[in-house]
């Protein structure tokens, strides 16, 4: 499969992040939330894994961009996943909300976008996309939050048991696991039927996304 494009216009990307971020946060983020947000922000690719294990893993591009930085209720990120050869048509679009719990863990809540999600594809290139949107317009995926904890040089966590409902591919519920390091993210999403049979998602292990750039792609 072709290598994910790596040409990024840094100056333009920084300008893009200014509108996505708005003003500085009213209150600084807790240290772990701020670090996790930095690690999760940018463009990632599973190309190397797809070459190492063809037939088991696809060449996927993952983009995560901070939005609404002026808010003081944690960090918000817009997220896209797409096959590298069809980057303009992501198959998954979400908004994540990262906040710290009293026990020190970080909860990553998951939200879906209003209306036709594809209208937000590549939204970091269009200043108006999230400027006209607020968290109240999003739909929470109840039960699908991931609780992450620092473990040495990474953050790791998962959804809770069978709490995350899913109807994709005949599933009854879904599970997600995540392992986040400064230059990589591993995710393992799986769907299960009511009898516990896995009906979608990788059976070979988590996807490994390597950070390609600190910025989103502009081409």
CSV table of C-alpha atoms in Angstrom, one decimal:
chain,number,residue,atom,x,y,z
A,1,UNK,CA,0.0,0.0,0.0
A,2,UNK,CA,1.3,3.5,-0.7
A,3,UNK,CA,3.1,5.5,2.0
A,4,UNK,CA,1.0,8.1,3.8
A,5,UNK,CA,1.9,11.6,2.4
A,6,UNK,CA,4.2,13.4,4.8
A,7,UNK,CA,4.3,16.9,3.2
A,8,UNK,CA,3.0,19.3,5.8
A,9,UNK,CA,3.1,23.2,5.6
A,10,UNK,CA,4.1,23.9,9.2
A,11,UNK,CA,3.4,27.6,9.2
A,12,UNK,CA,0.0,27.2,7.7
A,13,UNK,CA,-0.7,24.3,10.1
A,14,UNK,CA,0.1,26.5,13.1
A,15,UNK,CA,-2.3,29.2,11.8
A,16,UNK,CA,-4.9,26.5,11.5
A,17,UNK,CA,-4.4,25.5,15.1
A,18,UNK,CA,-4.9,29.0,16.2
A,19,UNK,CA,-8.5,29.1,15.0
A,20,UNK,CA,-9.1,25.7,16.3
A,21,UNK,CA,-7.7,26.5,19.7
A,22,UNK,CA,-8.9,30.0,20.1
A,23,UNK,CA,-7.6,31.9,23.2
A,24,UNK,CA,-5.5,30.3,25.9
A,25,UNK,CA,-7.5,28.2,28.4
A,26,UNK,CA,-9.1,30.2,31.2
A,27,UNK,CA,-7.5,27.7,33.6
A,28,UNK,CA,-4.4,25.7,32.8
A,29,UNK,CA,-5.0,22.0,32.2
A,30,UNK,CA,-3.8,19.5,34.8
A,31,UNK,CA,-0.3,18.3,33.9
A,32,UNK,CA,-1.3,14.8,32.9
A,33,UNK,CA,-4.2,16.0,30.8
A,34,UNK,CA,-2.0,18.6,29.1
A,35,UNK,CA,0.7,16.0,28.3
A,36,UNK,CA,-1.8,13.4,27.1
A,37,UNK,CA,-3.4,16.1,24.8
A,38,UNK,CA,0.0,16.9,23.3
A,39,UNK,CA,0.8,13.2,22.7
A,40,UNK,CA,-2.6,12.6,21.1
A,41,UNK,CA,-2.5,15.7,18.9
A,42,UNK,CA,-1.2,15.4,15.3
A,43,UNK,CA,-1.2,13.0,12.3
A,44,UNK,CA,-0.6,9.3,12.8
A,45,UNK,CA,-0.2,6.4,10.4
A,46,UNK,CA,-0.3,2.6,10.7
A,47,UNK,CA,1.6,2.2,7.4
A,48,UNK,CA,4.6,0.5,9.0
A,49,UNK,CA,2.4,-2.1,10.7
A,50,UNK,CA,0.4,-2.7,7.4
A,51,UNK,CA,3.7,-3.5,5.7
A,52,UNK,CA,5.0,-5.7,8.5
A,53,UNK,CA,1.7,-7.7,8.7
A,54,UNK,CA,-0.1,-7.4,5.4
A,55,UNK,CA,-3.6,-8.9,5.4
A,56,UNK,CA,-3.9,-8.3,9.2
A,57,UNK,CA,-3.7,-4.5,9.3
A,58,UNK,CA,-4.7,-1.8,6.9
A,59,UNK,CA,-2.8,1.4,6.2
A,60,UNK,CA,-4.9,3.8,8.2
A,61,UNK,CA,-4.4,7.6,8.8
A,62,UNK,CA,-5.5,9.0,12.2
A,63,UNK,CA,-5.7,12.8,12.8
A,64,UNK,CA,-6.5,14.4,16.1
A,65,UNK,CA,-6.7,18.2,16.5
A,66,UNK,CA,-7.4,20.3,19.6
A,67,UNK,CA,-10.5,22.4,19.4
A,68,UNK,CA,-12.2,24.9,21.8
A,69,UNK,CA,-9.0,25.7,23.7
A,70,UNK,CA,-10.7,28.6,25.3
A,71,UNK,CA,-12.9,26.3,27.4
A,72,UNK,CA,-12.0,25.5,31.0
A,73,UNK,CA,-13.6,22.1,31.3
A,74,UNK,CA,-10.7,20.0,30.1
A,75,UNK,CA,-9.3,19.3,26.6
A,76,UNK,CA,-11.4,18.8,23.4
A,77,UNK,CA,-10.1,17.0,20.3
A,78,UNK,CA,-11.6,16.5,16.9
A,79,UNK,CA,-10.7,13.0,15.6
A,80,UNK,CA,-10.7,11.4,12.1
A,81,UNK,CA,-9.7,7.9,10.9
A,82,UNK,CA,-9.5,7.0,7.3
A,83,UNK,CA,-7.9,4.5,5.0
A,84,UNK,CA,-4.8,6.2,3.7
A,85,UNK,CA,-5.9,5.9,0.0
A,86,UNK,CA,-9.2,7.6,0.8
A,87,UNK,CA,-8.1,10.2,3.4
A,88,UNK,CA,-10.8,12.7,2.3
A,89,UNK,CA,-13.5,10.3,3.3
A,90,UNK,CA,-12.9,9.2,6.9
A,91,UNK,CA,-14.9,6.2,8.1
A,92,UNK,CA,-14.8,7.4,11.7
A,93,UNK,CA,-15.3,10.9,13.1
A,94,UNK,CA,-15.5,11.7,16.8
A,95,UNK,CA,-14.9,14.4,19.3
A,96,UNK,CA,-13.0,13.4,22.5
A,97,UNK,CA,-13.3,15.3,25.8
A,98,UNK,CA,-10.4,14.7,28.2
A,99,UNK,CA,-10.8,15.5,31.9
A,100,UNK,CA,-9.2,14.4,35.1
A,101,UNK,CA,-11.1,12.6,37.8
A,102,UNK,CA,-10.6,12.9,41.5
A,103,UNK,CA,-8.6,9.7,41.6
A,104,UNK,CA,-6.1,11.1,39.1
A,105,UNK,CA,-7.3,9.0,36.1
A,106,UNK,CA,-8.2,10.8,32.9
A,107,UNK,CA,-11.6,10.1,31.3
A,108,UNK,CA,-11.8,10.4,27.5
A,109,UNK,CA,-15.5,10.8,26.7
A,110,UNK,CA,-16.6,10.1,23.2
A,111,UNK,CA,-19.1,12.2,21.2
A,112,UNK,CA,-20.6,12.0,17.7
A,113,UNK,CA,-21.1,15.0,15.4
A,114,UNK,CA,-24.5,16.5,14.4
A,115,UNK,CA,-25.9,16.0,11.0
A,116,UNK,CA,-23.8,14.6,8.2
A,117,UNK,CA,-20.4,13.9,9.8
A,118,UNK,CA,-18.6,14.0,6.4
A,119,UNK,CA,-19.3,17.7,6.3
A,120,UNK,CA,-16.6,18.0,9.0
A,121,UNK,CA,-14.0,16.0,7.1
A,122,UNK,CA,-10.7,18.0,7.1
A,123,UNK,CA,-12.4,20.6,9.3
A,124,UNK,CA,-9.0,21.9,10.5
A,125,UNK,CA,-8.7,23.6,7.0
A,126,UNK,CA,-12.0,25.5,7.5
A,127,UNK,CA,-12.1,28.0,10.3
A,128,UNK,CA,-15.9,28.1,10.4
A,129,UNK,CA,-16.4,24.4,11.0
A,130,UNK,CA,-16.0,24.3,14.8
A,131,UNK,CA,-16.3,28.1,15.4
A,132,UNK,CA,-20.1,27.6,14.8
A,133,UNK,CA,-20.3,24.5,16.9
A,134,UNK,CA,-20.5,24.0,20.7
A,135,UNK,CA,-20.3,20.9,22.9
A,136,UNK,CA,-24.0,21.1,23.4
A,137,UNK,CA,-24.6,20.1,19.7
A,138,UNK,CA,-22.7,16.8,20.1
A,139,UNK,CA,-24.2,13.5,21.0
A,140,UNK,CA,-22.4,11.6,23.8
A,141,UNK,CA,-21.7,7.9,23.3
A,142,UNK,CA,-22.9,6.8,26.7
A,143,UNK,CA,-20.9,4.0,28.2
A,144,UNK,CA,-18.1,4.3,25.6
A,145,UNK,CA,-15.7,6.6,27.6
A,146,UNK,CA,-12.1,5.3,28.1
A,147,UNK,CA,-10.5,5.7,31.5
A,148,UNK,CA,-6.7,6.2,31.1
A,149,UNK,CA,-4.0,6.1,33.8
A,150,UNK,CA,-0.3,6.8,33.5
A,151,UNK,CA,1.8,3.7,33.6
A,152,UNK,CA,5.5,4.6,33.3
A,153,UNK,CA,6.1,6.3,30.0
A,154,UNK,CA,2.6,5.8,28.6
A,155,UNK,CA,-1.1,6.3,29.3
A,156,UNK,CA,-3.2,3.2,29.1
A,157,UNK,CA,-6.9,2.4,29.6
A,158,UNK,CA,-10.1,0.9,28.3
A,159,UNK,CA,-13.9,1.1,28.2
A,160,UNK,CA,-15.7,-0.6,31.0
A,161,UNK,CA,-16.9,-4.2,30.4
A,162,UNK,CA,-20.0,-4.4,28.2
A,163,UNK,CA,-21.1,-0.8,28.8
A,164,UNK,CA,-20.5,0.6,25.3
A,165,UNK,CA,-23.5,-0.3,23.0
A,166,UNK,CA,-22.9,-1.1,19.3
A,167,UNK,CA,-25.1,-2.3,16.5
A,168,UNK,CA,-22.3,-2.4,13.9
A,169,UNK,CA,-22.1,-5.8,12.1
A,170,UNK,CA,-24.6,-7.4,14.4
A,171,UNK,CA,-22.8,-6.4,17.6
A,172,UNK,CA,-24.4,-5.9,20.9
A,173,UNK,CA,-21.5,-4.0,22.6
A,174,UNK,CA,-18.0,-2.8,21.8
A,175,UNK,CA,-14.8,-2.6,23.7
A,176,UNK,CA,-11.9,-0.2,23.2
A,177,UNK,CA,-8.3,-0.3,24.6
A,178,UNK,CA,-5.8,2.5,24.2
A,179,UNK,CA,-2.0,2.8,24.8
A,180,UNK,CA,-0.7,6.3,24.3
A,181,UNK,CA,3.0,7.3,24.2
A,182,UNK,CA,4.7,10.5,23.1
A,183,UNK,CA,5.2,9.3,19.5
A,184,UNK,CA,2.7,6.5,19.0
A,185,UNK,CA,-0.8,5.4,19.8
A,186,UNK,CA,-2.1,1.8,19.9
A,187,UNK,CA,-5.9,1.2,19.8
A,188,UNK,CA,-7.9,-2.0,19.8
A,189,UNK,CA,-11.6,-1.7,19.0
A,190,UNK,CA,-13.8,-4.7,18.9
A,191,UNK,CA,-17.5,-5.5,18.6
A,192,UNK,CA,-19.2,-8.5,20.2
A,193,UNK,CA,-22.5,-10.2,19.7
A,194,UNK,CA,-24.8,-10.9,22.7
A,195,UNK,CA,-23.2,-14.4,23.0
A,196,UNK,CA,-19.7,-12.9,23.3
A,197,UNK,CA,-18.6,-13.8,19.8
A,198,UNK,CA,-16.4,-11.1,18.2
A,199,UNK,CA,-18.1,-9.8,15.1
A,200,UNK,CA,-15.9,-6.9,14.0
A,201,UNK,CA,-12.5,-5.4,14.8
A,202,UNK,CA,-9.0,-6.7,14.6
A,203,UNK,CA,-8.4,-10.3,15.9
A,204,UNK,CA,-4.6,-9.9,15.5
A,205,UNK,CA,-4.0,-7.3,18.2
A,206,UNK,CA,-4.1,-3.5,18.5
A,207,UNK,CA,-3.5,-1.1,15.6
A,208,UNK,CA,-0.2,0.7,16.0
A,209,UNK,CA,-0.2,4.4,14.8
A,210,UNK,CA,3.2,6.2,14.6
A,211,UNK,CA,3.2,9.9,14.8
A,212,UNK,CA,4.0,11.4,11.4
A,213,UNK,CA,3.6,15.1,12.3
A,214,UNK,CA,2.7,17.2,15.3
A,215,UNK,CA,0.3,19.0,12.9
A,216,UNK,CA,-2.8,18.0,10.8
A,217,UNK,CA,-2.3,17.5,7.1
A,218,UNK,CA,-3.2,20.4,4.9
A,219,UNK,CA,-3.2,18.5,1.5
